[in-house]
Coordinates of C-alpha atoms in Angstrom, one line a residue:
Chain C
X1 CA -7.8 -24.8 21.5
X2 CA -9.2 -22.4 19.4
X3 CA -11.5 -18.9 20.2
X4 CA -15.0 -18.9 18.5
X5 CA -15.2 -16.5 15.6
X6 CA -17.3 -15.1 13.4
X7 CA -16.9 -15.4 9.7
X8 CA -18.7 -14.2 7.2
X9 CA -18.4 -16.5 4.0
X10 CA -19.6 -14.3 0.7
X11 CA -20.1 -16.8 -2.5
X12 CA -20.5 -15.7 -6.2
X13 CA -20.8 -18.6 -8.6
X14 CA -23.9 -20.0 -10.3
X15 CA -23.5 -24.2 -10.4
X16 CA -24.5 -25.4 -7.2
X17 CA -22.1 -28.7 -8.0
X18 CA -19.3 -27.1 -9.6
X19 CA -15.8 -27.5 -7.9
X20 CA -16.7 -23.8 -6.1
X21 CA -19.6 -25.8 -4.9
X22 CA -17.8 -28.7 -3.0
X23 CA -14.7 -26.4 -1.9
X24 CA -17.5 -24.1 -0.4
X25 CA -19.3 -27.4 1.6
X26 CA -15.8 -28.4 2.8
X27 CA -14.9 -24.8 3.4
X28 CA -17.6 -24.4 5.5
X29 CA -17.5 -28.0 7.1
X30 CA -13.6 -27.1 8.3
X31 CA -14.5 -23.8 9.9
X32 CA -18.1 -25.1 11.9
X33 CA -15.3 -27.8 13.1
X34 CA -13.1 -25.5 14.5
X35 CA -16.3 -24.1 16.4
X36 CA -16.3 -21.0 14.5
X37 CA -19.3 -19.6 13.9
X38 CA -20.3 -19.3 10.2
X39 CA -23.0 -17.2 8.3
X40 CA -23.2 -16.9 4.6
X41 CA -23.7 -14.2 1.6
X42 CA -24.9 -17.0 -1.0
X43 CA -25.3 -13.9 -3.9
X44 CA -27.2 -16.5 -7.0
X45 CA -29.3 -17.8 -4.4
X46 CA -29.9 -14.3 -3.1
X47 CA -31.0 -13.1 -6.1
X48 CA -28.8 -10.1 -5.0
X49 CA -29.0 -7.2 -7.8
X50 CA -25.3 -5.8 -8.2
X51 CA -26.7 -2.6 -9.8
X52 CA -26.0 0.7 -8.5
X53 CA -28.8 3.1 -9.4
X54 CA -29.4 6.4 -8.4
X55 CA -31.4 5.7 -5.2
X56 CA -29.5 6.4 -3.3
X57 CA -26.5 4.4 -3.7
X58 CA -24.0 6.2 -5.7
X59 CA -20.5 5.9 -4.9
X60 CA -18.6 8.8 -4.5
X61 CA -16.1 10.6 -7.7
X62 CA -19.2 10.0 -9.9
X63 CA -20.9 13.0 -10.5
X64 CA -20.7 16.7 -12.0
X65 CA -21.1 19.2 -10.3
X66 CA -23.7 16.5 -7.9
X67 CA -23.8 16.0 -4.5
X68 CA -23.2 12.1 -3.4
X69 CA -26.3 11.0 -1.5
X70 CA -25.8 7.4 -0.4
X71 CA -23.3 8.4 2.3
X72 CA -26.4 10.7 3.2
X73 CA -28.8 7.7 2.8
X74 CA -26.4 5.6 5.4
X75 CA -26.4 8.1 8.0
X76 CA -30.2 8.8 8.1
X77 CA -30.9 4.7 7.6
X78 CA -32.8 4.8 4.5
X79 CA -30.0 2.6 2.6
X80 CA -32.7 -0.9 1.0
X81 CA -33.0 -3.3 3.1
X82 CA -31.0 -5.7 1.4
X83 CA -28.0 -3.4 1.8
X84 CA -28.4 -2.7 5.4
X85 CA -28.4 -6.6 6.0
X86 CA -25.4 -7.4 4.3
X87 CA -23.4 -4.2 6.2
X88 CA -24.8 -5.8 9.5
X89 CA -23.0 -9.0 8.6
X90 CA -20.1 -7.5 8.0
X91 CA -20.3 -5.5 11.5
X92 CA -20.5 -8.5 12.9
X93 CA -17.7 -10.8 11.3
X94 CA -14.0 -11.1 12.8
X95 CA -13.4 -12.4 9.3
X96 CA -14.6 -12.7 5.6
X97 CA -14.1 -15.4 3.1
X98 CA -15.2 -14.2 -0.4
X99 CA -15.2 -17.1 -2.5
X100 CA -15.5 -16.9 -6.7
X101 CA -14.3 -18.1 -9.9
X102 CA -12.1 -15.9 -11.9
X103 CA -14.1 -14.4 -14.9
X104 CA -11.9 -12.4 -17.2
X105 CA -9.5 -11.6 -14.7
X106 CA -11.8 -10.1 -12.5
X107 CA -14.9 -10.7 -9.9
X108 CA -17.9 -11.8 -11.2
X109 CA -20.4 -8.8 -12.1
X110 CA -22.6 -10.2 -8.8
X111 CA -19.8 -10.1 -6.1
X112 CA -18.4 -6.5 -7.9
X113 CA -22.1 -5.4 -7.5
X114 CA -22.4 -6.4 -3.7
X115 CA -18.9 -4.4 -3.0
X116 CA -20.5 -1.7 -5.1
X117 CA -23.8 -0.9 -3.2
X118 CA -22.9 -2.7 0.2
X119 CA -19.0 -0.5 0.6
X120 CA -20.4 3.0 0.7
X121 CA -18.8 6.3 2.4
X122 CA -19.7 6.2 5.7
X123 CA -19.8 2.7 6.3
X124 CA -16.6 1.2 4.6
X125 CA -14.4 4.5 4.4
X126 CA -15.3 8.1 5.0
X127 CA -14.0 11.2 6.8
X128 CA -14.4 11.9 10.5
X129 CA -16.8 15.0 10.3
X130 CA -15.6 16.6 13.5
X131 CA -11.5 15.8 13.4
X132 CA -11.2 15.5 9.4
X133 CA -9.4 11.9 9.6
X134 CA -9.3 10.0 6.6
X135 CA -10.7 6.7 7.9
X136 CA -9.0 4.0 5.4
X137 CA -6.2 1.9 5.4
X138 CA -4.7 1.2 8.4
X139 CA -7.2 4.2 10.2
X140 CA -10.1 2.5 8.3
X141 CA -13.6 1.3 10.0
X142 CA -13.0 -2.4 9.1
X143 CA -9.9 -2.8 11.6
X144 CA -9.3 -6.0 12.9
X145 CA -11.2 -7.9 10.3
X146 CA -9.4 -10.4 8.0
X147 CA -10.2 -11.4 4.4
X148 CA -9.2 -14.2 2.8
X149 CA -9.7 -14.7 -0.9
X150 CA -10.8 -18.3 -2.2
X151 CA -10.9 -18.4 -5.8
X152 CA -11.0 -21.2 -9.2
X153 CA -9.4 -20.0 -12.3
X154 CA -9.0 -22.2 -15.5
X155 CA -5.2 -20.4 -16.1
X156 CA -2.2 -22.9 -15.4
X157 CA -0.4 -22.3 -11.5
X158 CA 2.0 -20.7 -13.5
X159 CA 0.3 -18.2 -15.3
X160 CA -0.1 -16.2 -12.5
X161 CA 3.1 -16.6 -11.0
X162 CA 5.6 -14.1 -10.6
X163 CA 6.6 -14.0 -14.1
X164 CA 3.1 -15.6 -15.2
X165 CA 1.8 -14.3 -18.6
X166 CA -1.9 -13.5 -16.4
X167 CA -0.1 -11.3 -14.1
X168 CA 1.0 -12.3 -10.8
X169 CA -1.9 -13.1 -9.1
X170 CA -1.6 -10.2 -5.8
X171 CA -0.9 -7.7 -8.9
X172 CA -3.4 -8.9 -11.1
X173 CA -5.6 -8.7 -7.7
X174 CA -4.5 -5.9 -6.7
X175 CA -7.7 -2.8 -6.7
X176 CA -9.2 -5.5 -4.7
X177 CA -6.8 -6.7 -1.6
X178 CA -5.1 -3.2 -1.4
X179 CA -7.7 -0.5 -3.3
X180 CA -10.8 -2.0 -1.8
X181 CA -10.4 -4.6 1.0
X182 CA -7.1 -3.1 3.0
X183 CA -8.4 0.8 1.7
X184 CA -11.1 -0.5 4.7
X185 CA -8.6 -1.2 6.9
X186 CA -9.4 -5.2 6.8
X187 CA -5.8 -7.5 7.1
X188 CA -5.5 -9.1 3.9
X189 CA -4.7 -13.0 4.0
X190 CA -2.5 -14.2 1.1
X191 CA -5.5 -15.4 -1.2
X192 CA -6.3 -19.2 -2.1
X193 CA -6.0 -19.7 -5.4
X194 CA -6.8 -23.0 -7.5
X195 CA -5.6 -22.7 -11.2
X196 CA -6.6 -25.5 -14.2
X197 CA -9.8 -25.5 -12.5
X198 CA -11.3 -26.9 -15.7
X199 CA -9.2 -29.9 -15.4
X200 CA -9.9 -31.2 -11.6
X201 CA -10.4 -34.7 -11.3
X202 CA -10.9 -36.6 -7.7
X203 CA -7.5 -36.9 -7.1
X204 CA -6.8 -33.1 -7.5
X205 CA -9.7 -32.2 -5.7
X206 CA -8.7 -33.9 -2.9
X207 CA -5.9 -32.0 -2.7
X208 CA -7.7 -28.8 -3.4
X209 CA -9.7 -29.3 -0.2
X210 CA -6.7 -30.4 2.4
X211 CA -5.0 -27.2 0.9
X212 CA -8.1 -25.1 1.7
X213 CA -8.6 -26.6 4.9
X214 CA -5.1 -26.0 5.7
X215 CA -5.5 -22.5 5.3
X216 CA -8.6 -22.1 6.9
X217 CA -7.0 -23.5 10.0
X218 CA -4.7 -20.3 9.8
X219 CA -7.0 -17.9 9.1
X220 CA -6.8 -15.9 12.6
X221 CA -3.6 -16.0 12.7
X222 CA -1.9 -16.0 9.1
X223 CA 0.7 -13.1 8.4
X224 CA -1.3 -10.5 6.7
X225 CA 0.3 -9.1 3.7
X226 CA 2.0 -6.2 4.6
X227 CA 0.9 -3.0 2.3
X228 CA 2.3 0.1 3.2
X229 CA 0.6 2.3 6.0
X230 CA -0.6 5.4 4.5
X231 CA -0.3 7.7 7.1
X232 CA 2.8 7.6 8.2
X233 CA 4.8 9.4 5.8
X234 CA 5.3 7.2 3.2
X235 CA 3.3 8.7 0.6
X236 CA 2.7 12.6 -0.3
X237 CA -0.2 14.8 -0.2
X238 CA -0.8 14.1 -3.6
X239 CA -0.8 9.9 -2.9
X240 CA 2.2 9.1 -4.1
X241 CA 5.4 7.4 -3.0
X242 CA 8.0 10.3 -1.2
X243 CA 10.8 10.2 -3.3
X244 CA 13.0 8.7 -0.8
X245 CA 11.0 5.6 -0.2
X246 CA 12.0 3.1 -2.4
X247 CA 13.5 5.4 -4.8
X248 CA 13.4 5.5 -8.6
X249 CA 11.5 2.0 -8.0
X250 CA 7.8 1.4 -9.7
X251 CA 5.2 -1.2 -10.3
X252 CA 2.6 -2.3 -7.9
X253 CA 5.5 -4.1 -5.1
X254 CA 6.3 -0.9 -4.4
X255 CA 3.2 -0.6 -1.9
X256 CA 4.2 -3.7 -0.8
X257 CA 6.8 -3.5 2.5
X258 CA 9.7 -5.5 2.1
X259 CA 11.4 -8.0 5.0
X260 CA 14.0 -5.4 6.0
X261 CA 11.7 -2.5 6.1
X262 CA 9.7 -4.3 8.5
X263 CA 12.7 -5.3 10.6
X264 CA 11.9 -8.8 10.4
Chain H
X1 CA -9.7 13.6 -44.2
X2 CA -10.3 10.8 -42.4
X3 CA -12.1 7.5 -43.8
X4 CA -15.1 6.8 -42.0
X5 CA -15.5 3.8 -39.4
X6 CA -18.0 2.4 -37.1
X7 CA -17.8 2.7 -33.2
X8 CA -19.5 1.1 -30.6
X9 CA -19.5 3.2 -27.6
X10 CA -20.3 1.6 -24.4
X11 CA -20.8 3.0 -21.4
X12 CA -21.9 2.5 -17.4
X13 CA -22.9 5.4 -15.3
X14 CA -25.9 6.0 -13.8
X15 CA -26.6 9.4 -13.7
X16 CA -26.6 10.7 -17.5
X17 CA -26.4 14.7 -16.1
X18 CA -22.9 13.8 -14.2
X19 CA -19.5 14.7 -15.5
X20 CA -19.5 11.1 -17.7
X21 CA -22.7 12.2 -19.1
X22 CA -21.1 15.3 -20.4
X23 CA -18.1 14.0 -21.4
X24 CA -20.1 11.4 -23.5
X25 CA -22.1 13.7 -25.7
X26 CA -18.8 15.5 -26.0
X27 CA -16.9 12.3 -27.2
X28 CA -20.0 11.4 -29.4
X29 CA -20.3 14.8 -31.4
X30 CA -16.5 14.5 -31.7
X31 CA -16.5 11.1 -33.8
X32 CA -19.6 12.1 -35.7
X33 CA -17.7 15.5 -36.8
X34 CA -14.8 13.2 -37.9
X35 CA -17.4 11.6 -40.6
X36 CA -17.8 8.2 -38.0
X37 CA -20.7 5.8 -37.7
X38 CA -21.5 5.2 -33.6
X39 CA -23.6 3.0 -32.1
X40 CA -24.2 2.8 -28.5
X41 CA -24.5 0.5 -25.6
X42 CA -26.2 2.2 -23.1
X43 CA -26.4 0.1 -20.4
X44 CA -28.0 1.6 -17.6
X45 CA -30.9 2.6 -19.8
X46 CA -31.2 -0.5 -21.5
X47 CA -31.4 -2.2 -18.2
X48 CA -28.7 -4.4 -19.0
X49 CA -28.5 -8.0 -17.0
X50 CA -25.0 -8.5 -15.6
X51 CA -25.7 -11.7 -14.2
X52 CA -24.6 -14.8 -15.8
X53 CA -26.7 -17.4 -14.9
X54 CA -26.9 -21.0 -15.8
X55 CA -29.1 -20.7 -18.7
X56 CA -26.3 -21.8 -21.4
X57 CA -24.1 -18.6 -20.6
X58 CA -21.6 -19.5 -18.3
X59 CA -17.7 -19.0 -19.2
X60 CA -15.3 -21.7 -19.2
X61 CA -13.1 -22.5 -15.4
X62 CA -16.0 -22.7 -13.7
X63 CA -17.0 -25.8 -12.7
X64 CA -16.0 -29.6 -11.1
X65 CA -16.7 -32.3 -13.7
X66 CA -18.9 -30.7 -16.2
X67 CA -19.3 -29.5 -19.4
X68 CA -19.0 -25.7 -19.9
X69 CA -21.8 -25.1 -22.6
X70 CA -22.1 -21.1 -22.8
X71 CA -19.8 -22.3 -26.6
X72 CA -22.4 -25.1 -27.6
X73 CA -24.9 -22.5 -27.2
X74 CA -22.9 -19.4 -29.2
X75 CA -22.0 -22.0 -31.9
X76 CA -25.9 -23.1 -32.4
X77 CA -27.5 -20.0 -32.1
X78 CA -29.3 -20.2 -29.0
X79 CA -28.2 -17.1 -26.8
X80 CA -30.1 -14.9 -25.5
X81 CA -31.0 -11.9 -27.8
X82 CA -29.7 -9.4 -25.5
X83 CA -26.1 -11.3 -25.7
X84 CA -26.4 -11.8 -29.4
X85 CA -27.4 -8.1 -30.3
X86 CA -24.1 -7.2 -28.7
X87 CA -22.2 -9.7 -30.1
X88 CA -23.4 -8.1 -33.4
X89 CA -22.3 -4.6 -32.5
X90 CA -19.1 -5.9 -31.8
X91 CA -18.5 -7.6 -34.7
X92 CA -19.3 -4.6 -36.9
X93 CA -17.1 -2.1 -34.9
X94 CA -13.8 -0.6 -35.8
X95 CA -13.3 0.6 -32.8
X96 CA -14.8 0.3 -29.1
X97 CA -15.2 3.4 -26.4
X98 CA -15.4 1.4 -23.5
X99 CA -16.8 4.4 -20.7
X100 CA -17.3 4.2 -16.7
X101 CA -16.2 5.7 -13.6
X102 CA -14.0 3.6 -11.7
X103 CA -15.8 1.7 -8.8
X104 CA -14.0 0.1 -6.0
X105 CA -10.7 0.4 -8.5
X106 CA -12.9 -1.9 -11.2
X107 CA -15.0 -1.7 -13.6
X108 CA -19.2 -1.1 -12.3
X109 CA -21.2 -4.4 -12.3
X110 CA -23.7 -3.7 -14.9
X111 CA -19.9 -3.5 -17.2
X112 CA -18.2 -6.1 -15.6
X113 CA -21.4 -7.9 -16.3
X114 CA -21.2 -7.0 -20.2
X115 CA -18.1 -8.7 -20.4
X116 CA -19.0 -11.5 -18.6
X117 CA -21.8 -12.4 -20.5
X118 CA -21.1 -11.0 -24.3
X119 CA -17.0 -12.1 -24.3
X120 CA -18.0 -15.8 -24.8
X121 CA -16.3 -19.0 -26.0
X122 CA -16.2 -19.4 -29.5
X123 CA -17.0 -15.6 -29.8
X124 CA -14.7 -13.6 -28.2
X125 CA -11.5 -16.4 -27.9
X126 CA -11.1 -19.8 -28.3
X127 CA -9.5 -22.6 -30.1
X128 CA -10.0 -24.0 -33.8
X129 CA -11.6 -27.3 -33.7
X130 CA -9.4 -28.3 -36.6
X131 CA -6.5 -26.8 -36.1
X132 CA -6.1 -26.8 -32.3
X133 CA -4.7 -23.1 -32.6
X134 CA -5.0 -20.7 -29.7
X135 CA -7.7 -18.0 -30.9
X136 CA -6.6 -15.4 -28.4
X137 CA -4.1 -12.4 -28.4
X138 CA -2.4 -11.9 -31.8
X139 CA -4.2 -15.0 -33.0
X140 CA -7.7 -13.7 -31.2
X141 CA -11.0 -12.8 -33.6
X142 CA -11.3 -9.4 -32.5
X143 CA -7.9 -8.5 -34.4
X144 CA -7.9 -5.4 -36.3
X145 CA -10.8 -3.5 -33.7
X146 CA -9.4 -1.2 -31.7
X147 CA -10.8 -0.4 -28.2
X148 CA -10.4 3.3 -26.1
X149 CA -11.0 2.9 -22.3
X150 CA -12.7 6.3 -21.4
X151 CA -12.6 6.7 -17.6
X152 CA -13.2 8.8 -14.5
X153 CA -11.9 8.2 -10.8
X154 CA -11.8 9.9 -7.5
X155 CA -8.7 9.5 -6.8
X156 CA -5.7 12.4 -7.5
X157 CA -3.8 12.3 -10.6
X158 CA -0.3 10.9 -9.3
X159 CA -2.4 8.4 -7.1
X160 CA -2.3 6.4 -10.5
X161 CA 0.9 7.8 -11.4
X162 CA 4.6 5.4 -11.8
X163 CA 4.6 5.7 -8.3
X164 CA 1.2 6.6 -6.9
X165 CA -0.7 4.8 -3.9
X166 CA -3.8 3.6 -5.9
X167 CA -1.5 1.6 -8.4
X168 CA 0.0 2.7 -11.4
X169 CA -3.1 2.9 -14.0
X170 CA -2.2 0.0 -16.6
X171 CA -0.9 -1.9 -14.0
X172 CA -4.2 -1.5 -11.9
X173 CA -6.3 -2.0 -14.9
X174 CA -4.3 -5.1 -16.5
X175 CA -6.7 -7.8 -16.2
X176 CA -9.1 -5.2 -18.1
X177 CA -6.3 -3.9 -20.8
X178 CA -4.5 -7.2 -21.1
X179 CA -6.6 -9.9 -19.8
X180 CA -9.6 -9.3 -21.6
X181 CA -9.5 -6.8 -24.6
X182 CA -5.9 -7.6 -25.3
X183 CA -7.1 -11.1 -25.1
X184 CA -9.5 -11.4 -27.8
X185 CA -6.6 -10.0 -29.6
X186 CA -7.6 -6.4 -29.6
X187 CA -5.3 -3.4 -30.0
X188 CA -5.0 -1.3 -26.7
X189 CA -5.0 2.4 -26.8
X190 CA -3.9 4.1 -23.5
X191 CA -6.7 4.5 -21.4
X192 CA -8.2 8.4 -21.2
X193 CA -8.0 8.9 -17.5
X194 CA -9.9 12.2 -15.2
X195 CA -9.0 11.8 -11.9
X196 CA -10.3 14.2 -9.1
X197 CA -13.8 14.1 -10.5
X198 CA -15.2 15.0 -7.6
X199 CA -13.6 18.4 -8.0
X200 CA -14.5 19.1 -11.4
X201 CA -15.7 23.0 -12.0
X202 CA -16.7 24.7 -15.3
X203 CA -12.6 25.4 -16.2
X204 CA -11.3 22.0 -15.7
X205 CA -14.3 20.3 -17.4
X206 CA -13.1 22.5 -20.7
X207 CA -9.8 21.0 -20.5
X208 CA -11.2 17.9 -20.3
X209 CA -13.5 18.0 -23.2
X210 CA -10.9 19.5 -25.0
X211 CA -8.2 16.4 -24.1
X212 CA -11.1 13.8 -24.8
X213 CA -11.3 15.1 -28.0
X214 CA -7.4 15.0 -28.5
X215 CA -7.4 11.3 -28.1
X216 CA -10.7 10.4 -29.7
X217 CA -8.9 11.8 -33.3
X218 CA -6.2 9.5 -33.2
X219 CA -8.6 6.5 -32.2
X220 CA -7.3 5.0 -35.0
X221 CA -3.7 6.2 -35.8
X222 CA -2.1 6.3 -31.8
X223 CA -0.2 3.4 -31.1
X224 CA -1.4 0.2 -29.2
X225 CA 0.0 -0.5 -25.8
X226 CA 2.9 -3.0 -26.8
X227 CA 1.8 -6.1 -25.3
X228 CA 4.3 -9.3 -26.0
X229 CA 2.8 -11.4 -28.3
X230 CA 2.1 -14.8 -26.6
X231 CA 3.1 -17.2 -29.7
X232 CA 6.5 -16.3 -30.8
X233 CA 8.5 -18.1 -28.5
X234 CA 8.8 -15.5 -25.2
X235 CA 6.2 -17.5 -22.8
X236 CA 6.7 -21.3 -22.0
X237 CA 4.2 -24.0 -22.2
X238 CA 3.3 -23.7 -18.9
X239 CA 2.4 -19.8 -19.7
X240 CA 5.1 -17.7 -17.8
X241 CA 7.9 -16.1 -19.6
X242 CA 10.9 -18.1 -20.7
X243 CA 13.5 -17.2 -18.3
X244 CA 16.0 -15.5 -21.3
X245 CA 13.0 -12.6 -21.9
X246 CA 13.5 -9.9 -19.3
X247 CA 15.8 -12.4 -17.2
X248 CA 14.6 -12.3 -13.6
X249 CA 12.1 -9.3 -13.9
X250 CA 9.1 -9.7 -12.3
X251 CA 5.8 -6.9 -12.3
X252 CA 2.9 -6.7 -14.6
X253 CA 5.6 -4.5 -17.0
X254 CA 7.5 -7.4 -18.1
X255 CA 4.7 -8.2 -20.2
X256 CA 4.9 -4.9 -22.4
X257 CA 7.6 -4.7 -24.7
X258 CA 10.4 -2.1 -24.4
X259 CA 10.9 0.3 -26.5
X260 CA 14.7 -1.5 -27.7
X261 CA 12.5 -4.7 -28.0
X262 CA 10.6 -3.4 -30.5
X263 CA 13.4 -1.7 -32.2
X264 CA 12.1 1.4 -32.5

């Protein structure tokens, strides 16, 4: 028996029939099964623009000597429609699947764009006005929600493991699952990756969709990776590690807690 | 005296009065006071297109049983002219000033976009029909350019420190640095970083003029980052490192080479 959710499924990837296509139809097909309740951010077929301008939309850290406006433009409800619509999704979901293929080790520019003009101050991070509370991380607005990554890249599995030549993938990933999607406050689900994507035949594929399906069917309740909190005490004023966390250690695990600091 | 060379300076922001836009015209008078040619990609005012569509652009890992023809396309000439016109650019550059504020801990989409659609198959990387060899990296056609990552970020200075809560900067940038310009086999030069733009007044704007400048006059004499070269024997076939290089390290570092590896 499982509870009725509400998952919001973003997709950036132009070929209707590429492998992202079917993995998406299946995708979809295993969540509607599980009587979830699905609605979808289809970004080609949206036409969605990814460009920030200045109309209002300009993320903060940007400007000289400039006030930022867009956190302005949220507040008051003048943000373009097509903005607005995507935040209410999001407001709505318990979880979001953001599904795309790997282009240069990196989002495709459509799917950076929607993070770009749909994330602004205000709505995906901010600062209470009356209490001063930096609302991100594990005080940010999207608490509660989950995210889970589906993605195609044409590297080998091993490319992107831990000693991969691409990075390891949660490393090579991370300014998106920690600096953008947990800096909301959203639970970060180990992401589904499917490497040699360029080389699937029906065979693979058909293991490429029970491994998706598989993970689907955890997505509520799937250990989230555990990055650091951020407030409390961990870090300095200036945002880095205290010296007695970790100590003399580097390199992007650090943010990462380990088994025994969680006790486990 | 310095010999003259051609630069291509690139850059995504969308407000030309904001602290990028100064720090541009500073960068710009700098190189043509060193006796250098620049040409620029603008891309907000060109109105760039960052969205690869399926009109014969679309990069390689992409799809389920079809043929990725973005290569065919490069090879016979039939791009579009925006994508060709900045192919050209890059293939008369020396060197490449790569400029943004950091977005969400990426690259904006109108940039991302750039590279998405300009870093094509058969252009950028790719493999020698005769030969089989592995045009990428040291063996990649963009050898011999150079390419300068000019940036500015919200974030605190130690937030991208060793040790800082945003991710140490080449380690949060390594798909950019490594995966991509490193990847069409270009040299790296550290990244020229302002953080706390937000809180930049007249005095600390000086100092950053004054440090952009600094780096811009040894565009072409400071030392690359030391990526390991990926066909001399330290990665496997299956593209992770073989397990006598940097035995059990794991972290984005293990793919820079220490400074008793490189003998100096």
């Amino acid at each position: 028996m499982t509870t009725s959710r509400k998952i919001l499924w973003v997709r950036a990837f132009p070929e209707p029939h590429s492998l992202n296509g079917s993995l998406r139809s299946a995708g979809i097909d295993k969540l509607v099964g599980m009587d979830h309740q699905v609605v979808t951010s289809p970004l080609y077929e949206m036409g969605w623009n990814p460009v920030v301008t200045g109309d209002g939309i300009v993320p903060p850290g940007t400007r000289f000597n400039a006030t930022t406006d867009s956190r302005q433009a949220y507040l008051e409800g003048r943000l373009p429609h097509d903005v607005s619509a995507e935040q209410e999704k999001i407001r709505a979901a318990d979880a979001i699947v953001v599904q795309f293929p790997l282009w240069w080790y990196g989002l495709p520019a459509i799917l950076k764009g929607w993070i770009d003009r749909v994330f602004i101050s205000g709505f995906a991070f901010g600062k209470n006005p009356d209490t001063g509370k930096r609302l991100r991380f594990e005080q940010g607005p999207f608490r509660g929600k989950r995210v889970l990554v589906v993605m195609t890249l044409g590297d080998r599995e091993r490319a992107i493991g831990p000693r991969g030549k691409s990075g390891e993938l949660h490393e090579l990933l991370f300014g998106l699952l920690h600096g953008t999607f947990a800096y909301t406050g959203m639970d970060v689900i180990d992401p589904v990756a499917f490497p040699s994507a360029d080389f699937t035949d029906s065979q693979s594929y058909y293991l490429a969709e029970k491994r998706l399906g598989r993970r689907l069917s955890h997505l509520f309740d799937a250990e989230p990776i555990p990055y650091r909190p951020q407030f409390q005490g961990d870090y300095t004023a200036e945002w880095d590690l205290e010296p007695d966390v970790r100590p003399n250690e580097t390199g992007l695990s650090v943010h990462v807690m380990t088994t025994e600091e969680l006790g486990r």
